[in-house]
Short mmCIF file of C-alpha atoms and ligand atoms in Angstrom, two decimals:
data_model
loop_
_atom_site.label_atom_id
_atom_site.label_comp_id
_atom_site.label_asym_id
_atom_site.label_seq_id
_atom_site.Cartn_x
_atom_site.Cartn_y
_atom_site.Cartn_z
CA UNK A 1 3.72 -68.27 8.01
CA UNK A 2 1.51 -65.49 6.14
CA UNK A 3 2.99 -61.90 6.18
CA UNK A 4 1.57 -59.85 8.34
CA UNK A 5 -0.87 -57.36 6.66
CA UNK A 6 -0.23 -53.57 6.30
CA UNK A 7 -2.62 -50.85 7.95
CA UNK A 8 -3.77 -47.55 6.90
CA UNK A 9 -3.87 -44.81 9.81
CA UNK A 10 -6.18 -41.97 8.77
CA UNK A 11 -5.66 -40.10 11.84
CA UNK A 12 -3.48 -36.90 10.56
CA UNK A 13 -5.20 -37.24 7.18
CA UNK A 14 -7.86 -34.30 7.89
CA UNK A 15 -10.80 -34.04 5.29
CA UNK A 16 -9.32 -36.58 3.28
CA UNK A 17 -9.31 -39.02 6.06
CA UNK A 18 -12.92 -37.90 7.01
CA UNK A 19 -14.36 -38.31 3.56
CA UNK A 20 -12.53 -41.87 3.26
CA UNK A 21 -14.11 -43.23 6.46
CA UNK A 22 -17.43 -41.41 6.01
CA UNK A 23 -17.39 -43.26 2.61
CA UNK A 24 -16.58 -46.66 4.57
CA UNK A 25 -19.62 -46.22 6.78
CA UNK A 26 -21.58 -45.77 3.91
CA UNK A 27 -22.87 -42.15 4.90
CA UNK A 28 -21.43 -39.78 2.93
CA UNK A 29 -23.94 -38.00 0.24
CA UNK A 30 -21.62 -35.11 -0.57
CA UNK A 31 -18.71 -37.86 -1.26
CA UNK A 32 -21.22 -40.07 -3.32
CA UNK A 33 -19.52 -38.91 -6.99
CA UNK A 34 -15.98 -39.61 -5.44
CA UNK A 35 -17.41 -43.26 -3.90
CA UNK A 36 -19.12 -44.20 -7.07
CA UNK A 37 -16.44 -43.35 -9.39
CA UNK A 38 -13.96 -45.75 -7.56
CA UNK A 39 -16.64 -48.35 -7.54
CA UNK A 40 -16.76 -48.18 -11.00
CA UNK A 41 -13.28 -48.57 -11.08
CA UNK A 42 -12.89 -51.38 -9.09
CA UNK A 43 -15.94 -53.16 -11.64
CA UNK A 44 -13.60 -52.07 -14.55
CA UNK A 45 -10.49 -53.62 -13.15
CA UNK A 46 -12.44 -56.78 -12.29
CA UNK A 47 -14.46 -57.01 -15.28
CA UNK A 48 -11.08 -56.57 -17.65
CA UNK A 49 -12.78 -54.92 -19.60
CA UNK A 50 -11.13 -51.28 -19.17
CA UNK A 51 -8.51 -49.48 -21.14
CA UNK A 52 -5.27 -51.43 -21.33
CA UNK A 53 -6.62 -54.53 -20.00
CA UNK A 54 -4.43 -56.49 -22.33
CA UNK A 55 -1.99 -55.42 -19.58
CA UNK A 56 -3.56 -57.17 -16.44
CA UNK A 57 -1.48 -60.20 -16.00
CA UNK A 58 0.20 -58.74 -12.97
CA UNK A 59 -3.43 -59.03 -10.97
CA UNK A 60 -2.99 -63.07 -11.05
CA UNK A 61 0.59 -62.94 -11.10
CA UNK A 62 1.71 -64.05 -7.48
CA UNK A 63 -0.64 -66.86 -7.36
CA UNK A 64 0.02 -68.35 -10.53
CA UNK A 65 4.02 -68.14 -10.01
CA UNK A 66 5.11 -71.64 -9.53
CA UNK A 67 7.46 -72.90 -6.73
CA UNK A 68 9.26 -74.68 -9.29
CA UNK A 69 9.47 -71.61 -11.30
CA UNK A 70 11.24 -70.03 -8.25
CA UNK A 71 13.37 -72.89 -7.44
CA UNK A 72 14.61 -72.88 -11.23
CA UNK A 73 15.51 -69.12 -10.92
CA UNK A 74 17.06 -69.85 -7.66
CA UNK A 75 19.26 -72.08 -8.99
CA UNK A 76 20.41 -70.59 -12.03
CA UNK A 77 21.14 -67.50 -9.70
CA UNK A 78 23.06 -69.87 -7.33
CA UNK A 79 25.53 -70.51 -10.33
CA UNK A 80 26.25 -66.93 -10.66
CA UNK A 81 26.63 -66.12 -6.86
CA UNK A 82 29.27 -68.68 -6.89
CA UNK A 83 31.21 -67.07 -9.56
CA UNK A 84 30.30 -63.22 -9.06
CA UNK A 85 31.68 -60.77 -6.78
CA UNK A 86 29.62 -57.96 -8.67
CA UNK A 87 26.16 -58.67 -10.71
CA UNK A 88 25.69 -55.62 -13.05
CA UNK A 89 21.60 -55.26 -13.53
CA UNK A 90 21.19 -53.59 -17.05
CA UNK A 91 17.74 -52.12 -17.06
CA UNK A 92 15.79 -48.88 -17.09
CA UNK A 93 12.13 -47.57 -15.45
CA UNK A 94 10.09 -50.65 -14.59
CA UNK A 95 13.38 -52.52 -15.70
CA UNK A 96 15.53 -52.01 -12.48
CA UNK A 97 13.61 -50.16 -9.94
CA UNK A 98 11.22 -52.84 -8.07
CA UNK A 99 14.54 -54.95 -7.81
CA UNK A 100 16.70 -52.01 -6.51
CA UNK A 101 13.81 -51.15 -4.42
CA UNK A 102 13.74 -54.47 -2.77
CA UNK A 103 17.42 -54.53 -2.26
CA UNK A 104 18.08 -51.45 -0.79
CA UNK A 105 15.13 -52.31 1.36
CA UNK A 106 16.74 -55.31 2.73
CA UNK A 107 20.66 -55.19 2.32
CA UNK A 108 22.30 -54.00 5.59
CA UNK A 109 23.51 -50.51 5.05
CA UNK A 110 27.29 -50.98 5.23
CA UNK A 111 27.71 -54.27 3.22
CA UNK A 112 28.20 -54.32 -0.20
CA UNK A 113 25.69 -57.18 -0.99
CA UNK A 114 23.19 -59.65 1.41
CA UNK A 115 24.91 -62.17 3.51
CA UNK A 116 27.77 -63.41 1.14
CA UNK A 117 25.85 -62.28 -1.83
CA UNK A 118 27.66 -60.27 -4.89
CA UNK A 119 27.41 -56.74 -4.70
CA UNK A 120 24.49 -55.55 -7.13
CA UNK A 121 25.74 -52.65 -9.63
CA UNK A 122 22.91 -50.88 -12.05
CA UNK A 123 23.93 -49.74 -15.61
CA UNK A 124 21.89 -48.40 -18.35
CA UNK A 125 19.63 -46.84 -16.35
CA UNK A 126 21.02 -43.29 -17.59
CA UNK A 127 23.82 -42.38 -20.30
CA UNK A 128 26.50 -40.93 -18.08
CA UNK A 129 29.86 -41.76 -19.66
CA UNK A 130 32.03 -41.02 -16.64
CA UNK A 131 29.59 -43.31 -14.65
CA UNK A 132 30.16 -46.16 -17.56
CA UNK A 133 33.97 -45.76 -17.59
CA UNK A 134 34.28 -45.88 -14.05
CA UNK A 135 32.01 -49.12 -13.83
CA UNK A 136 34.19 -50.83 -16.42
CA UNK A 137 37.25 -49.96 -14.55
CA UNK A 138 35.62 -51.21 -11.23
CA UNK A 139 35.19 -54.63 -13.22
CA UNK A 140 38.52 -54.87 -14.24
CA UNK A 141 39.41 -55.98 -11.27
CA UNK A 142 36.29 -58.33 -10.06
CA UNK A 143 34.73 -61.22 -11.12
CA UNK A 144 31.06 -60.42 -12.45
CA UNK A 145 28.02 -61.28 -14.23
CA UNK A 146 25.58 -59.28 -16.23
CA UNK A 147 22.12 -59.36 -16.65
CA UNK A 148 19.89 -57.49 -19.35
CA UNK A 149 16.69 -56.22 -18.69
CA UNK A 150 14.50 -55.02 -21.43
CA UNK A 151 11.20 -55.84 -22.00
CA UNK A 152 10.91 -54.11 -25.53
CA UNK A 153 14.58 -55.36 -26.09
CA UNK A 154 15.05 -52.07 -28.09
CA UNK A 155 15.28 -49.26 -25.24
CA UNK A 156 18.44 -47.40 -26.15
CA UNK A 157 20.07 -46.66 -22.68
CA UNK A 158 20.32 -50.33 -21.81
CA UNK A 159 21.55 -51.36 -25.34
CA UNK A 160 24.13 -48.97 -25.31
CA UNK A 161 25.17 -50.34 -21.52
CA UNK A 162 24.91 -53.85 -22.68
CA UNK A 163 26.97 -53.50 -25.92
CA UNK A 164 29.83 -52.27 -23.51
CA UNK A 165 29.45 -54.50 -20.70
CA UNK A 166 29.18 -57.64 -23.03
CA UNK A 167 32.46 -56.45 -24.89
CA UNK A 168 34.18 -55.83 -21.55
CA UNK A 169 32.87 -59.32 -19.95
CA UNK A 170 33.92 -60.92 -23.32
CA UNK A 171 37.24 -59.39 -23.35
CA UNK A 172 37.82 -60.69 -19.59
CA UNK A 173 36.47 -64.06 -19.92
CA UNK A 174 36.36 -65.30 -23.37
CA UNK A 175 33.33 -65.47 -25.36
CA UNK A 176 32.45 -69.04 -24.26
CA UNK A 177 32.75 -67.91 -20.14
CA UNK A 178 31.10 -64.73 -21.14
CA UNK A 179 28.04 -66.64 -22.31
CA UNK A 180 27.47 -68.32 -19.06
CA UNK A 181 27.70 -65.16 -17.01
CA UNK A 182 24.96 -63.60 -19.06
CA UNK A 183 21.23 -63.66 -18.34
CA UNK A 184 18.66 -61.78 -20.36
CA UNK A 185 14.96 -61.06 -19.51
CA UNK A 186 12.84 -59.91 -22.18
CA UNK A 187 9.90 -60.71 -24.48
CA UNK A 188 9.33 -64.09 -25.57
CA UNK A 189 9.64 -63.20 -29.04
CA UNK A 190 10.04 -59.90 -30.18
CA UNK A 191 12.92 -57.23 -30.17
CA UNK A 192 16.69 -57.52 -30.62
CA UNK A 193 17.53 -58.70 -27.24
CA UNK A 194 15.52 -61.74 -27.70
CA UNK A 195 17.32 -62.11 -31.07
CA UNK A 196 20.64 -61.84 -29.32
CA UNK A 197 19.63 -64.07 -26.59
CA UNK A 198 18.38 -66.76 -28.79
CA UNK A 199 21.74 -66.68 -31.28
CA UNK A 200 24.12 -66.46 -28.42
CA UNK A 201 22.31 -69.16 -26.31
CA UNK A 202 21.82 -67.20 -23.02
CA UNK A 203 19.69 -68.15 -20.22
CA UNK A 204 16.95 -66.26 -20.96
CA UNK A 205 13.68 -65.38 -19.06
CA UNK A 206 10.04 -64.13 -20.05
CA UNK A 207 8.55 -61.11 -19.79
CA UNK A 208 4.91 -61.80 -20.01
CA UNK A 209 3.32 -59.79 -22.54
CA UNK A 210 0.51 -59.01 -20.42
CA UNK A 211 2.47 -57.45 -17.85
CA UNK A 212 3.85 -53.84 -18.29
CA UNK A 213 7.21 -52.59 -17.42
CA UNK A 214 6.61 -50.85 -13.89
CA UNK A 215 4.00 -53.40 -13.05
CA UNK A 216 7.01 -56.33 -13.68
CA UNK A 217 8.83 -56.48 -10.47
CA UNK A 218 7.15 -59.84 -9.50
CA UNK A 219 7.84 -61.14 -12.90
CA UNK A 220 11.70 -62.40 -13.58
CA UNK A 221 12.21 -58.80 -14.04
CA UNK A 222 12.67 -58.26 -10.45
CA UNK A 223 12.63 -61.94 -9.12
CA UNK A 224 15.94 -62.72 -11.01
CA UNK A 225 18.20 -60.28 -9.65
CA UNK A 226 16.42 -60.42 -6.60
CA UNK A 227 17.23 -64.23 -6.54
CA UNK A 228 21.19 -63.57 -7.40
CA UNK A 229 21.13 -60.99 -4.53
CA UNK A 230 19.68 -63.51 -1.73
CA UNK A 231 16.43 -62.22 -1.44
CA UNK A 232 13.90 -64.80 -0.42
CA UNK A 233 11.77 -64.84 -3.59
CA UNK A 234 9.35 -67.59 -2.39
CA UNK A 235 8.76 -65.23 0.59
CA UNK A 236 8.07 -62.11 -1.37
CA UNK A 237 5.91 -63.80 -3.90
CA UNK A 238 3.88 -65.36 -1.12
CA UNK A 239 3.76 -61.85 0.59
CA UNK A 240 2.08 -60.65 -2.56
CA UNK A 241 -0.20 -63.51 -3.07
CA UNK A 242 -1.43 -62.88 0.55
CA UNK A 243 -2.10 -59.12 -0.09
CA UNK A 244 -3.68 -60.50 -3.60
CA UNK A 245 -6.11 -62.93 -1.50
CA UNK A 246 -6.82 -60.25 0.86
CA UNK A 247 -7.82 -57.78 -2.10
CA UNK A 248 -10.05 -60.36 -3.31
CA UNK A 249 -11.89 -61.32 -0.42
CA UNK A 250 -12.41 -57.85 0.53
CA UNK A 251 -13.71 -57.11 -2.87
CA UNK A 252 -15.50 -53.60 -3.36
CA UNK A 253 -16.16 -53.43 0.57
CA UNK A 254 -15.06 -49.91 1.41
CA UNK A 255 -14.32 -50.90 4.90
CA UNK A 256 -12.04 -54.18 3.99
CA UNK A 257 -10.53 -53.15 0.86
CA UNK A 258 -6.90 -51.04 1.58
CA UNK A 259 -6.40 -50.31 -2.33
CA UNK A 260 -10.11 -48.97 -2.50
CA UNK A 261 -9.21 -46.62 0.66
CA UNK A 262 -5.85 -45.52 -0.82
CA UNK A 263 -6.93 -44.83 -4.18
CA UNK A 264 -9.68 -42.97 -2.85
CA UNK A 265 -7.72 -40.82 0.11
CA UNK A 266 -5.09 -39.65 -3.00
CA UNK A 267 -8.26 -39.05 -5.39
CA UNK A 268 -10.11 -37.04 -2.80
CA UNK A 269 -6.99 -34.72 -2.60
CA UNK A 270 -6.16 -34.43 -6.00
CA UNK A 271 -9.86 -33.44 -6.64
CA UNK A 272 -10.05 -30.96 -4.05
CA UNK A 273 -6.86 -28.95 -5.85
CA UNK A 274 -3.58 -30.41 -4.26
CA UNK A 275 -1.09 -31.44 -6.94
CA UNK A 276 1.60 -33.28 -5.44
CA UNK A 277 1.21 -36.43 -3.22
CA UNK A 278 4.83 -36.97 -1.34
CA UNK A 279 5.84 -40.86 -0.52
CA UNK A 280 7.66 -39.96 2.72
CA UNK A 281 9.87 -42.76 4.56
CA UNK A 282 11.40 -42.32 8.14
CA UNK A 283 14.42 -44.93 7.42
CA UNK A 284 16.60 -45.01 4.46
CA UNK A 285 16.32 -47.96 3.46
CA UNK A 286 12.92 -47.24 2.04
CA UNK A 287 14.43 -44.58 -0.35
CA UNK A 288 14.49 -46.52 -3.51
CA UNK A 289 10.98 -47.73 -2.94
CA UNK A 290 9.48 -44.62 -3.26
CA UNK A 291 11.60 -44.12 -6.51
CA UNK A 292 9.86 -47.40 -7.88
CA UNK A 293 6.52 -46.14 -6.33
CA UNK A 294 7.23 -42.76 -8.45
CA UNK A 295 7.47 -44.65 -11.41
CA UNK A 296 4.29 -46.39 -11.13
CA UNK A 297 2.11 -43.59 -10.23
CA UNK A 298 4.10 -41.01 -12.40
CA UNK A 299 3.74 -42.95 -15.61
CA UNK A 300 0.36 -44.77 -14.97
CA UNK A 301 -1.57 -41.33 -14.23
CA UNK A 302 0.18 -38.24 -15.47
CA UNK A 303 -1.31 -37.87 -19.01
CA UNK A 304 -4.13 -35.97 -20.58
CA UNK A 305 -3.54 -32.70 -18.21
CA UNK A 306 -4.54 -35.34 -15.13
CA UNK A 307 -2.81 -36.81 -12.18
CA UNK A 308 -1.09 -36.15 -8.93
CA UNK A 309 2.60 -35.35 -9.15
CA UNK A 310 4.44 -38.16 -7.14
CA UNK A 311 7.42 -37.02 -5.00
CA UNK A 312 9.16 -37.93 -2.46
CA UNK A 313 10.93 -37.12 0.36
CA UNK A 314 13.03 -38.90 3.63
CA UNK A 315 12.98 -37.70 7.17
CA UNK A 316 14.01 -36.66 9.62
CA UNK A 317 16.83 -36.11 7.04
CA UNK A 318 14.79 -33.87 4.51
CA UNK A 319 13.20 -32.23 7.78
CA UNK A 320 15.85 -29.84 7.80
CA UNK A 321 15.63 -28.88 4.41
CA UNK A 322 12.13 -29.54 2.68
CA UNK A 323 10.47 -29.53 5.86
CA UNK A 324 10.26 -25.82 5.39
CA UNK A 325 8.15 -25.94 2.67
CA UNK A 326 6.09 -28.79 3.33
CA UNK A 327 5.18 -26.67 6.33
CA UNK A 328 4.55 -23.35 5.13
CA UNK A 329 5.06 -23.31 1.23
CA UNK A 330 1.77 -23.21 -1.09
CA UNK A 331 -0.78 -25.71 0.20
CA UNK A 332 -0.37 -28.13 -2.78
CA UNK A 333 0.76 -31.14 -0.79
CA UNK A 334 -0.66 -34.33 0.71
CA UNK A 335 1.50 -36.97 2.45
CA UNK A 336 1.79 -40.70 2.43
CA UNK A 337 4.16 -41.98 4.95
CA UNK A 338 5.41 -45.50 4.75
CA UNK A 339 5.55 -46.07 8.85
CA UNK A 340 7.75 -48.90 9.92
CA UNK A 341 6.12 -50.40 13.11
CA UNK A 342 9.26 -52.71 13.81
CA UNK A 343 13.02 -52.67 12.69
CA UNK A 344 15.29 -55.24 13.31
CA UNK A 345 17.95 -53.88 15.76
CA UNK A 346 18.32 -52.26 19.50
CA UNK A 347 20.22 -49.17 19.94
CA UNK A 348 19.66 -47.88 23.16
CA UNK A 349 20.74 -43.65 23.63
CA UNK A 350 23.62 -43.94 26.66
CA UNK A 351 23.41 -41.75 29.84
CA UNK A 352 26.26 -39.02 30.36
CA UNK A 353 26.94 -38.10 33.43
CA UNK A 354 28.07 -34.62 32.28
CA UNK A 355 25.11 -34.44 29.96
CA UNK A 356 27.07 -32.06 28.03
CA UNK A 357 24.93 -31.99 24.87
CA UNK A 358 21.60 -31.83 27.00
CA UNK A 359 20.64 -35.09 25.61
CA UNK A 360 19.84 -36.86 28.86
CA UNK A 361 16.09 -36.36 28.51
CA UNK A 362 16.59 -39.41 25.88
CA UNK A 363 18.99 -41.25 27.52
CA UNK A 364 17.89 -45.26 27.93
CA UNK A 365 15.32 -44.66 24.86
CA UNK A 366 15.83 -46.45 21.89
CA UNK A 367 16.64 -44.59 18.76
CA UNK A 368 13.17 -46.35 17.21
CA UNK A 369 11.52 -44.59 20.02
CA UNK A 370 12.67 -41.31 18.68
CA UNK A 371 12.07 -41.92 15.42
CA UNK A 372 8.69 -42.91 16.51
CA UNK A 373 8.26 -39.41 18.03
CA UNK A 374 9.58 -37.72 15.68
CA UNK A 375 6.96 -39.12 12.74
CA UNK A 376 4.31 -38.24 15.46
CA UNK A 377 5.22 -35.10 15.76
CA UNK A 378 5.71 -34.41 12.21
CA UNK A 379 2.53 -35.84 11.38
CA UNK A 380 1.05 -33.76 13.43
CA UNK A 381 2.73 -30.17 12.52
CA UNK A 382 2.38 -31.23 8.96
CA UNK A 383 -1.34 -32.06 9.25
CA UNK A 384 -2.97 -29.65 12.21
CA UNK A 385 -0.37 -26.80 11.98
CA UNK A 386 0.12 -26.95 8.10
CA UNK A 387 -3.00 -28.30 6.81
CA UNK A 388 -1.45 -31.21 4.85
CA UNK A 389 -3.39 -34.23 4.80
CA UNK A 390 -0.95 -37.14 6.05
CA UNK A 391 -1.99 -41.04 5.48
CA UNK A 392 0.08 -43.57 7.07
CA UNK A 393 0.81 -46.58 5.69
CA UNK A 394 1.85 -48.97 8.51
CA UNK A 395 4.48 -51.83 7.36
CA UNK A 396 4.54 -54.22 10.38
CA UNK A 397 8.37 -54.80 9.37
CA UNK A 398 10.60 -54.85 6.94
CA UNK A 399 11.15 -58.29 5.12
CA UNK A 400 10.22 -59.94 1.86
CA UNK A 401 6.89 -60.85 2.65
CA UNK A 402 5.55 -57.20 3.85
CA UNK A 403 7.73 -55.94 0.64
CA UNK A 404 5.55 -58.35 -1.59
CA UNK A 405 2.45 -57.33 0.24
CA UNK A 406 3.42 -53.42 -0.24
CA UNK A 407 3.99 -53.87 -3.98
CA UNK A 408 0.80 -55.47 -4.64
CA UNK A 409 -1.38 -53.13 -2.51
CA UNK A 410 0.49 -50.14 -4.63
CA UNK A 411 0.09 -51.47 -8.05
CA UNK A 412 -3.83 -52.53 -7.44
CA UNK A 413 -4.55 -49.08 -5.62
CA UNK A 414 -2.66 -47.11 -8.96
CA UNK A 415 -4.72 -49.08 -11.20
CA UNK A 416 -7.93 -48.02 -9.57
CA UNK A 417 -6.90 -44.55 -9.05
CA UNK A 418 -6.04 -44.18 -12.58
CA UNK A 419 -9.28 -46.09 -13.82
CA UNK A 420 -11.19 -43.74 -11.34
CA UNK A 421 -9.69 -40.35 -13.35
CA UNK A 422 -10.93 -41.98 -16.66
CA UNK A 423 -7.27 -42.45 -17.97
CA UNK A 424 -5.76 -45.67 -19.29
CA UNK A 425 -3.15 -46.78 -16.21
CA UNK A 426 -1.26 -49.26 -18.38
CA UNK A 427 0.39 -47.10 -21.42
CA UNK A 428 2.94 -44.33 -21.44
CA UNK A 429 2.20 -42.62 -24.64
CA UNK A 430 4.45 -39.37 -23.73
CA UNK A 431 7.54 -41.51 -23.16
CA UNK A 432 7.86 -41.16 -26.78
CA UNK A 433 8.22 -37.75 -27.24
CA UNK A 434 11.86 -37.32 -25.94
CA UNK A 435 12.85 -40.49 -27.73
CA UNK A 436 11.72 -39.09 -31.20
CA UNK A 437 13.46 -35.89 -30.62
CA UNK A 438 16.74 -37.90 -29.29
CA UNK A 439 16.66 -40.15 -32.42
CA UNK A 440 15.93 -37.25 -34.85
CA UNK A 441 19.20 -35.74 -33.13
CA UNK A 442 21.31 -39.20 -33.38
CA UNK A 443 20.15 -39.62 -36.91
CA UNK A 444 18.75 -42.98 -36.38
O1 LIG B 501 6.80 -48.87 -17.21
C1 LIG B 501 7.52 -48.96 -18.54
O2 LIG B 501 7.06 -49.53 -19.51
C2 LIG B 501 8.83 -48.48 -18.76
O3 LIG B 501 8.92 -47.79 -17.63
C3 LIG B 501 9.91 -49.25 -19.11
O4 LIG B 501 9.99 -50.14 -18.07
C4 LIG B 501 11.04 -48.52 -19.42
O5 LIG B 501 10.77 -47.85 -20.35
C5 LIG B 501 12.09 -49.78 -19.60
O6 LIG B 501 11.79 -50.17 -20.92
P1 LIG B 501 12.16 -51.49 -21.53
O7 LIG B 501 12.06 -52.99 -20.52
O8 LIG B 501 11.65 -52.10 -22.88
O9 LIG B 501 13.79 -51.67 -22.16
#
């Protein structure tokens, strides 16, 4: 069954929403330049002639990922599942955020893993010594396997983590068994990790040359750890393929192309002086989806002095902290809400005869009803009273198919938004600056 579609709701998007809707109706003289630039961005993406065009492999990726490839990954993943209480994903940035976002979205809140699968832990995404010490101690008493994910194969943080964890694993199981518990995901030819994987005979999957780190969640970078976790990667890829088909069919039609509409909304906000886009969730399962999204947009657009700063908040939690700033601080924010239409469980609020807490006004209601009202109320307060444009991206439910759609939607909109600002959305030259300074200090 095809994954249900995402919907964009501009009800609370104020002038930004009106502008997008006028453009969608074709009557937008004052928005002509914005509309033209986004149409040009669409043509640039389609022609594959724009900046960074050697990194456009993500566009056709869902459609060209075969069931056989996915099954082979699932079979190898099953071997590791069978003998691992813990699976450690080593990687940073685009090499771990996508998998973590999907696992966090689908994993039961109070279970270590998904239905009988191993607990998924992460390493190589920072340099904390205490974290590593505690991780190694935790692994002392557990059966585990490792996955090292690095496209370049030379990134410092995962390389250090892998050196430590490989040594721990080999000491625990011996070199032969350790070899069967390590999977490498890296470049087909280049990089230290490729050489090591070939030399040691690790199972190795390839990060395609034409897919950059932050666009790589639907390659083995995301798919293999997800398969180990027990996520249905076939449904995830099918969801992304369905979104890709919708986008291709919609073409440059403003009324049908959700990616163009979202890119237009955020560009309108940016061009009208708003500096920060908040990705908002009303469910903690989506916190890491925002972390993935922040990397996607921050690294793709934040260059040449341009770009909305991507930030995130979790509601209603942050309504009791950041809510004050959003409501009354400097008017530099726009919001994009991940609005979940339907959860999985039913929890009704009971009636209390004494009504000591005064909460009987919601007795008999489901928690999702109260959450939905909190979302509606917050959208109104922030937009109508606070002047903050709020776009809602409605997710019909939270499953693999919908998440596949969401990933592809955000990736395409990101490329369009970046091209419309005349930046290369597929490079990240600024990331080198800290590395240069660090290597100087470390004497590399
Ligand atoms: O989007 C990117 O290219 C980066 O965020 C990378 O994913 C990150 O730096 C990790 O790189 P690598 O996979 O080469 O270790």
